[in-house]
XYZ file of C-alpha atoms in Angstrom:
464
model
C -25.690 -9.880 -13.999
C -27.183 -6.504 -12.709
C -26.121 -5.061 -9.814
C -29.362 -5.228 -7.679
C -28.528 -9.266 -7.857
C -26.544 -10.767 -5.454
C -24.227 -13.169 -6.680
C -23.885 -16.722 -5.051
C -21.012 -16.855 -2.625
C -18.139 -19.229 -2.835
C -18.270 -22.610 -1.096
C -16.955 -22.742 2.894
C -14.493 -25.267 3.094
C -14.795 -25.488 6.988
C -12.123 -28.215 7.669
C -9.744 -25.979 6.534
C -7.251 -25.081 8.937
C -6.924 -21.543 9.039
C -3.728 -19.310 11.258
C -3.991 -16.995 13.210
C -1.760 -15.084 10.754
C -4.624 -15.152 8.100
C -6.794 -13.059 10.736
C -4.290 -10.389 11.222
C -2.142 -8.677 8.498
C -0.268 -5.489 8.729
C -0.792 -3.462 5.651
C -2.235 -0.189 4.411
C -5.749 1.212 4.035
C -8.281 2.183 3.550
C -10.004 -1.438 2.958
C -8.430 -5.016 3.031
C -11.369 -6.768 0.348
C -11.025 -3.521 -1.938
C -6.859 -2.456 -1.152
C -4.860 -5.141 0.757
C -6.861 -8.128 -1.698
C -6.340 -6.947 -4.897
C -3.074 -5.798 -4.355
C -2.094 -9.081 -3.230
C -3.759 -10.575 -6.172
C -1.626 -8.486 -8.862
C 1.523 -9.319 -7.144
C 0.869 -12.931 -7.550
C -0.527 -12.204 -10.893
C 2.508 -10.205 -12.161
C 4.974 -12.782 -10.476
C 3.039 -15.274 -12.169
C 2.989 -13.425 -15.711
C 7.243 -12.474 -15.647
C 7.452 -16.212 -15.126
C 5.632 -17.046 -18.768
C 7.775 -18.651 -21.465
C 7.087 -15.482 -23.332
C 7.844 -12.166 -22.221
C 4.486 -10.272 -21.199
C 4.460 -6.643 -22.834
C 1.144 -5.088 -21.550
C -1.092 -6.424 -18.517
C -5.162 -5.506 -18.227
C -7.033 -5.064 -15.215
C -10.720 -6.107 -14.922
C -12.475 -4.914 -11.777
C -16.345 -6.364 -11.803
C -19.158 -5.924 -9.066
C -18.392 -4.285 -5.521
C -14.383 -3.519 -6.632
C -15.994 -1.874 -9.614
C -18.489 0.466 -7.860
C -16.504 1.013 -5.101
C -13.241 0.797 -6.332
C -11.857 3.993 -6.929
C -13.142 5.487 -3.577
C -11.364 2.430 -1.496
C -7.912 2.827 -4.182
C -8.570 -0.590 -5.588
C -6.968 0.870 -8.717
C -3.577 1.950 -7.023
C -3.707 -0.857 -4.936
C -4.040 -2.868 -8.215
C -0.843 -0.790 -10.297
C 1.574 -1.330 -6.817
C 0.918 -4.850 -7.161
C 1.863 -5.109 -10.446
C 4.494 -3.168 -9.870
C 5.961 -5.908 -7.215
C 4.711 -4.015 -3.933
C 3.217 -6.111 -1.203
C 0.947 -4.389 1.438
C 2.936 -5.498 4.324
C 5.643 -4.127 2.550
C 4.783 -0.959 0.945
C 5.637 2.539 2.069
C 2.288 4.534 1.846
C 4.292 7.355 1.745
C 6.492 6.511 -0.802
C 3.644 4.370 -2.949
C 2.396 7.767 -4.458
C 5.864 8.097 -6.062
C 5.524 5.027 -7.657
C 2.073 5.745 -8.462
C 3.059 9.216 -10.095
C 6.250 7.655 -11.549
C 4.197 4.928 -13.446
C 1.430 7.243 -14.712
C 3.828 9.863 -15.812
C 5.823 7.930 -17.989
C 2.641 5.423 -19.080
C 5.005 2.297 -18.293
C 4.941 -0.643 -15.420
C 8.198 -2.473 -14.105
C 5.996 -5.891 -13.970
C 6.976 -7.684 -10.893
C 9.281 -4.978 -9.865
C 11.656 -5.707 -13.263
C 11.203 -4.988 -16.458
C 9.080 -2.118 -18.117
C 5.908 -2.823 -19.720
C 3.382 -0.311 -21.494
C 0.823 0.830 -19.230
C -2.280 3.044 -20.240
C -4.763 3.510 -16.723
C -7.375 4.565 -18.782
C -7.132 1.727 -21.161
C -5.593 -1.170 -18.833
C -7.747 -0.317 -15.620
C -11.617 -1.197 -16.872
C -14.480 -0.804 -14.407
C -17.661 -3.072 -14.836
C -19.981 -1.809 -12.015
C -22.856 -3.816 -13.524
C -21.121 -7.133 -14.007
C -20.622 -9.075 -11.301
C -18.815 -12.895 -11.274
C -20.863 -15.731 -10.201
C -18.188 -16.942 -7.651
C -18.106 -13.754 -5.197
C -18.759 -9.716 -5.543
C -15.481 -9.064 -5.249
C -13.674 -10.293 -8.570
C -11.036 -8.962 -10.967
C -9.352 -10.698 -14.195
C -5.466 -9.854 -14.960
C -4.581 -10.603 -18.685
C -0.816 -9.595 -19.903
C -0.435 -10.061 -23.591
C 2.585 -11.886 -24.766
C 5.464 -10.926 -27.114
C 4.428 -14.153 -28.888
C 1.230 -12.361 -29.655
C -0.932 -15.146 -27.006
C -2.154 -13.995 -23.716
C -1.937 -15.433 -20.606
C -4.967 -14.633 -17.383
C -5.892 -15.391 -14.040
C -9.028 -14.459 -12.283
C -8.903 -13.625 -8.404
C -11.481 -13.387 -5.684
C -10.466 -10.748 -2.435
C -13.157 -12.540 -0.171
C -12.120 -10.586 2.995
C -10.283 -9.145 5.180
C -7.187 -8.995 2.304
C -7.384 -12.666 1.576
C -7.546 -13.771 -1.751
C -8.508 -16.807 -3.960
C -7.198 -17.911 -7.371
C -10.278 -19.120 -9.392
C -8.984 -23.141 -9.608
C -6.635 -23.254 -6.928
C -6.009 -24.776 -3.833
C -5.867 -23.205 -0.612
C -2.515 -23.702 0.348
C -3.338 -24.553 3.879
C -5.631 -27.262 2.768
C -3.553 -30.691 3.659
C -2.231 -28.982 7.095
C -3.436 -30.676 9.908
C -3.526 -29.076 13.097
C -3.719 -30.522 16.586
C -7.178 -29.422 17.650
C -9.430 -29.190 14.780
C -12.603 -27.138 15.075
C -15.247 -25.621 12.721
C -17.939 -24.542 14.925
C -18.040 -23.333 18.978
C -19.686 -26.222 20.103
C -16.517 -28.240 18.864
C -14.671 -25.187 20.000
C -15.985 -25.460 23.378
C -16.113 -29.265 23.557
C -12.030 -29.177 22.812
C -12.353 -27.085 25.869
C -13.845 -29.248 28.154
C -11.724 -32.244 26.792
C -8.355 -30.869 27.391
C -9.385 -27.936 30.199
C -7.451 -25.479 28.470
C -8.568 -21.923 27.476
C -9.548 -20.654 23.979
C -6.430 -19.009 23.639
C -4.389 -22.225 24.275
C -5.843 -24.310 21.963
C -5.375 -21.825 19.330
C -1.903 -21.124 20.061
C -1.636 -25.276 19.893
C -2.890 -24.986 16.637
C -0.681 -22.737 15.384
C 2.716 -24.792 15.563
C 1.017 -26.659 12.329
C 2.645 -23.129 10.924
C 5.518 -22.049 13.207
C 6.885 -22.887 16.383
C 5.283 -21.473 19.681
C 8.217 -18.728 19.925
C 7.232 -17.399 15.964
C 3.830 -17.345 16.937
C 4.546 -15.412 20.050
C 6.565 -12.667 18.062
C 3.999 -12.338 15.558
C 1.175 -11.320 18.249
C 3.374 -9.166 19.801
C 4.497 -7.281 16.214
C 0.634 -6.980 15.706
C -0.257 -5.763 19.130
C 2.927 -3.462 18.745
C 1.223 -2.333 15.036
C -1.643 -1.723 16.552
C -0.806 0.313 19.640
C 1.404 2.591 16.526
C -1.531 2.855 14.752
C -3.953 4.707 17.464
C -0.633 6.970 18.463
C -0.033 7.873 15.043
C -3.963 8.688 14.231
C -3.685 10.748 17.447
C -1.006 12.797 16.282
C -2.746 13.941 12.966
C -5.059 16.841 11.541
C -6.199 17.658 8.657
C -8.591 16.701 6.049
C -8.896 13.253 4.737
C -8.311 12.538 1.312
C -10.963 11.421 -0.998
C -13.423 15.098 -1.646
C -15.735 14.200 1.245
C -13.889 17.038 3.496
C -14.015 14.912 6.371
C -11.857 16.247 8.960
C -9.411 14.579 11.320
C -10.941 14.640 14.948
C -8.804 12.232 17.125
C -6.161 15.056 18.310
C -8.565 17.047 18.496
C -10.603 14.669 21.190
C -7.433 13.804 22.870
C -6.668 17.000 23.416
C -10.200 17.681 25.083
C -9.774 14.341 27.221
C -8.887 14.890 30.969
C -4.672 13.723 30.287
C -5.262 9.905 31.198
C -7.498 7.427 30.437
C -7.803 6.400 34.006
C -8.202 9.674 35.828
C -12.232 10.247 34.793
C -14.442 7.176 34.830
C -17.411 9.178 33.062
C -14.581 9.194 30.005
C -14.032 5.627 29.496
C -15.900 5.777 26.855
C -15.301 8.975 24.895
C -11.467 7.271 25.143
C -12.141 4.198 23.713
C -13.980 5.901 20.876
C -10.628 7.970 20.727
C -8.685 5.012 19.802
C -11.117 3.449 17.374
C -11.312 6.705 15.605
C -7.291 7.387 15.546
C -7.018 3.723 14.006
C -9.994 4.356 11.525
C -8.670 7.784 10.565
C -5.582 6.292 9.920
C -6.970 3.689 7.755
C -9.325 6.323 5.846
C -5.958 8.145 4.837
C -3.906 5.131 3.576
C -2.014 4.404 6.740
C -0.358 1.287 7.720
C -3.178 -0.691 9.920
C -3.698 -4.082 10.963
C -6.130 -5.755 8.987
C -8.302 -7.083 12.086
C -10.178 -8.947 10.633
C -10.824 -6.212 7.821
C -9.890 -2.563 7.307
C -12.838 -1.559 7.451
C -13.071 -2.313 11.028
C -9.661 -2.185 12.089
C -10.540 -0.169 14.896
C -12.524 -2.344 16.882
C -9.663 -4.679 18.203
C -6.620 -2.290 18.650
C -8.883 -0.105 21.245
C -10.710 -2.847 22.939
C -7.313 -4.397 23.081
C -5.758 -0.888 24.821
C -8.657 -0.510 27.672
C -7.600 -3.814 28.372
C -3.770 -2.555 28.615
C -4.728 0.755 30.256
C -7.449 0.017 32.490
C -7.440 -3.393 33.664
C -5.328 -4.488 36.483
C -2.711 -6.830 36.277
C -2.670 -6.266 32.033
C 0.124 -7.834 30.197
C 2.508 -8.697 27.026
C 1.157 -11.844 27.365
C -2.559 -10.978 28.074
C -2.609 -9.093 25.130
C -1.477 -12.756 23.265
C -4.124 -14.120 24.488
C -6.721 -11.526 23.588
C -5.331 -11.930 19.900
C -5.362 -15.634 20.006
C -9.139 -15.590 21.294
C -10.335 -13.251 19.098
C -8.456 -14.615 15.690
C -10.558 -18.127 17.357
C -13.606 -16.152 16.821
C -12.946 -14.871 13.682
C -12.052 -18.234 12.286
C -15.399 -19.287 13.224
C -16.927 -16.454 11.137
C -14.623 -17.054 7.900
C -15.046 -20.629 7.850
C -19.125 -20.620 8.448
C -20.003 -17.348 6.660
C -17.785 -14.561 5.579
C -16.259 -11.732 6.356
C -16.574 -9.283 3.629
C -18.863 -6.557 3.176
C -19.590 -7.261 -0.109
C -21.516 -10.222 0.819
C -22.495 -9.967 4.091
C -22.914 -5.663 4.912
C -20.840 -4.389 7.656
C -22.326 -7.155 9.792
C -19.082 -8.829 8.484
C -16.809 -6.336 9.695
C -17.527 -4.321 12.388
C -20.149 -6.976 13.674
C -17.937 -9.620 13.521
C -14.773 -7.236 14.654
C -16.869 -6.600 17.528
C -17.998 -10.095 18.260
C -14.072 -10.728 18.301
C -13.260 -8.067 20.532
C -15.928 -8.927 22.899
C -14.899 -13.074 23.313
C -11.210 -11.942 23.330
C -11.852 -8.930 26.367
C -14.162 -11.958 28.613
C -11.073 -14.332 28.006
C -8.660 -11.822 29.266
C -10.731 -10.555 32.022
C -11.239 -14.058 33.387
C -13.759 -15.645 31.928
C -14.649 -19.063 31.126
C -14.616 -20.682 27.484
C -18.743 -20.401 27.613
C -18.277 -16.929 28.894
C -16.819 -16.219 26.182
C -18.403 -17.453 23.799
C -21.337 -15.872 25.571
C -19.936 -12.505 24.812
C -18.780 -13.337 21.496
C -22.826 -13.929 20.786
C -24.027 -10.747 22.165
C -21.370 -8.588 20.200
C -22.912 -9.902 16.881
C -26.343 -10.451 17.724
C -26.650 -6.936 18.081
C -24.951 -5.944 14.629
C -27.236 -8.350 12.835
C -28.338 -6.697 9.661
C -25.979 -3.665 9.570
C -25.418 -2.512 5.807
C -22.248 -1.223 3.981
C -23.522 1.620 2.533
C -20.130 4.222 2.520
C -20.796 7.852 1.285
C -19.024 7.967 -1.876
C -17.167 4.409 -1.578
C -14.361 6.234 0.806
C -14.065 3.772 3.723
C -14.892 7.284 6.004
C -18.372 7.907 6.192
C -19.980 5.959 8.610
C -17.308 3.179 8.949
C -15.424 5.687 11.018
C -17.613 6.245 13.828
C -18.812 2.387 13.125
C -16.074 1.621 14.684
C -16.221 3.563 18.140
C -19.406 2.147 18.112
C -17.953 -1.341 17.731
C -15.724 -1.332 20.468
C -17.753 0.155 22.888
C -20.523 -2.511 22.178
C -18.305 -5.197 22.614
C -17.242 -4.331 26.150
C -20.331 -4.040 26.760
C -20.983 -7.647 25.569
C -17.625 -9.022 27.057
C -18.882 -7.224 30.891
C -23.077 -8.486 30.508
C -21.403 -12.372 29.777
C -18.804 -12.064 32.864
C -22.325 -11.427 35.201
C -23.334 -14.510 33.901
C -22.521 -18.327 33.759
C -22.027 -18.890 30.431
C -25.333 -19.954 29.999
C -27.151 -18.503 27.425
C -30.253 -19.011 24.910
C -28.382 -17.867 21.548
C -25.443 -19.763 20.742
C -22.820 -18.007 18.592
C -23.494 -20.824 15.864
C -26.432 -19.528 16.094
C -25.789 -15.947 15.452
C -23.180 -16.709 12.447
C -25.344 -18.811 10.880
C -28.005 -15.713 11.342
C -25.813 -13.472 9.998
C -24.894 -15.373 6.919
C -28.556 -15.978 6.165
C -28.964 -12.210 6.614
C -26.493 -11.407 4.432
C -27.494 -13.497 1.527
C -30.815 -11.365 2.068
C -29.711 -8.211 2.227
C -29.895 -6.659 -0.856
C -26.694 -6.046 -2.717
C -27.118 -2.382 -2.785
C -26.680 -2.692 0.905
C -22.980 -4.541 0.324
C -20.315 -2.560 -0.357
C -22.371 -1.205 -3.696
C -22.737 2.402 -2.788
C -26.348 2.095 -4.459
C -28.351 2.184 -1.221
C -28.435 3.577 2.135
C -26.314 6.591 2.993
C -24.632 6.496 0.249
C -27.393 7.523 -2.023
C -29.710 9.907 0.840
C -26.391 12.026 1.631
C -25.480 14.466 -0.431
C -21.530 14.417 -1.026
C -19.627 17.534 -0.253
């Protein structure tokens, strides 16, 4: 299939229960469908292929469609090797993966699963097919280790998001779970609501003891929210030039440093702070960092600094508030993944930073005050103003213009999250509404517009 096709996307299943937990991963950039997904999907692979009756002795990598075009710029392929190699994202040291990396390609051999060496040849193991793409999703790549009996044993994956991952013929494992408040749209989101008069965040946090008990749950916000606070500090700290031969330049300690000390001492700054903290995070992410995944890489900035101007400018802010803005934003999201998507490869960067943004707008009204329709009033107005935007990066790097996206992002959904609080939660546009517009939009938009690199920017800028 060429390239200018789109392929059809996989089935929703929307009674699936999905956690909180699948919403928010810590890991390492620069993007969770092209980095944090695959990766995941060789170390299940590799796992998977050491567990054969016969000994594997070389492994293949198949990249087709978006991870093909776009893979080398968003390190699909060294995301890829680490997997094999037995690294996880949430627990890989970026600094320490390009050891590995260099280790591996210097001596042209792979400890599979993190245990025994295998021959590996990049140029011959890694194959790109930027003009074949899988009928299940964009986003597809094929793992085949030969055996030492001479047969061959493969699986094919899917990365259809925001680092999650599907097994072509498996089950989700979350399937059978059955949680205590069901709900696969906001109108049965807000009619839950009404029925048990308890916020968004609370019946989410209900929901989640189908996983883990209410005390897990609680430390596993608070190690995000602690992730992402690292994340902007770290990205603040940092110069130089980001890596990928765009020459972008680091600018977030350069802006902080041109900031008036404290985010509360000029109010005609609010802004040009919260763009700070996007950018830090998305700078980060550009260079490989350790991120949340919120919903996706590619917009991992959206949350963490809506999340902070709620922390540092909002009276009465707390540990728990900040639960609670993580619980009603991962509600959102949920509502996005089960009735559309949230990868760029099928939907533009309407499924990231429109639906980050959508996320952080619902989760800033909840902690400010507002009402489940509020809410989900603000929630609306942070995607209905995203509808249509393309993934189009310069060069495949996750830099140019999902770095600024993002400042753009979070400032839109406060926006949002402030024009729903002046209302009554009444509103024209319901956000079923708007997802189902956005999916629609995305199966229009034309794949060069997807994650492709064939159209917009990416073809009318010329790379440095």
């Amino acid at each position: 299939m060429q390239a200018d096709s789109s392929p059809a996307p996989l089935d929703r299943d929307m009674d699936r229960p999905i956690s909180v937990a699948e919403l928010f991963t810590i890991g390492i950039g620069p993007s969770s469908s092209h980095t944090v997904g695959p990766m995941r999907a060789a170390f299940d692979f590799a796992e998977r292929a050491a567990g054969q009756p016969s000994a594997p002795v070389r492994v293949r990598c198949d990249l087709y469609g978006s991870l093909a075009l776009t893979g080398r710029g968003h390190a699909t392929d060294t995301a890829a090797i680490l997997g094999l190699a037995g690294h996880t994202p949430e627990g890989v040291d970026p600094d320490e993966a390009r050891h590995v990396l260099r280790g591996i390609r210097d001596i042209g051999r792979l400890p599979l699963a993190g245990r025994g060496d295998i021959a590996f040849a990049e140029v011959a193991d890694m194959v790109f097919h930027p003009r074949a793409f899988l009928p299940e999703h964009p986003n597809g790549l094929t793992f085949t280790a030969t055996l030492a009996d001479g047969g061959e044993y493969a699986e094919t994956y899917f990365s259809i998001g925001g680092g999650a991952i599907l097994r072509k013929g498996a089950t989700p494992a979350s399937h059978n779970l059955a949680v205590r408040h069901p709900f696969s749209s906001g109108a049965e989101l807000l009619a839950i609501g009404d029925a048990t008069a308890r916020p968004i965040a609370d019946i989410v946090r209900a929901n989640e003891e189908a996983w883990r008990d209410p005390a897990e749950t609680d430390a596993f916000l608070d190690a995000v929210r602690d992730a992402m606070a690292a994340c902007i500090d770290r990205g603040m700290a940092q110069e130089g030039v980001l890596p990928g031969g765009l020459h972008v330049r680091r600018r977030a300690a350069a802006l902080h440093r041109g900031l008036s000390g404290h985010a509360g001492r000029n109010p005609a700054e609010v802004f040009e702070w919260v763009s700070l903290w996007a950018l830090a995070v998305n700078e980060e992410n550009a260079a490989g960092g350790r991120v949340v995944t919120a919903p996706t890489n590619g917009a991992a900035g959206v949350l963490p600094a809506v999340l902070r101007f709620y922390e540092t400018l909002v009276e009465g802010a707390s540990r728990d508030g900040a639960r609670r803005f993580l619980l009603t934003a991962a509600a959102i999201g949920m509502l996005y993944k089960k009735r559309a998507s949230i990868s760029a490869a099928e939907m533009g960067c309407q499924g990231e930073v429109g639906v980050a943004c959508s996320m952080a707008a619902g989760a800033l009204a909840a902690v400010l005050g507002g009402s489940n329709r509020q809410v989900e009033n603000a929630a609306e107005i942070g995607m209905e103003h995203n509808l249509g935007l393309t993934c189009d990066p310069i060069g495949g790097l996750v830099q140019i213009p999902c770095i600024e996206r993002n400042t753009m992002g979070a400032v839109k959904a406060i926006n949002a999250a402030y024009l729903a609080l002046r209302g009554d939660g009444s509103h024209v546009v319901s956000l079923d509404a708007v997802i189902e517009t956005m999916r629609q939009t995305g199966e229009d938009m034309r794949s060069k517009y997807k994650e492709t690199s064939l159209g917009g920017l990416a073809v009318n800028v010329v790379e440095c």
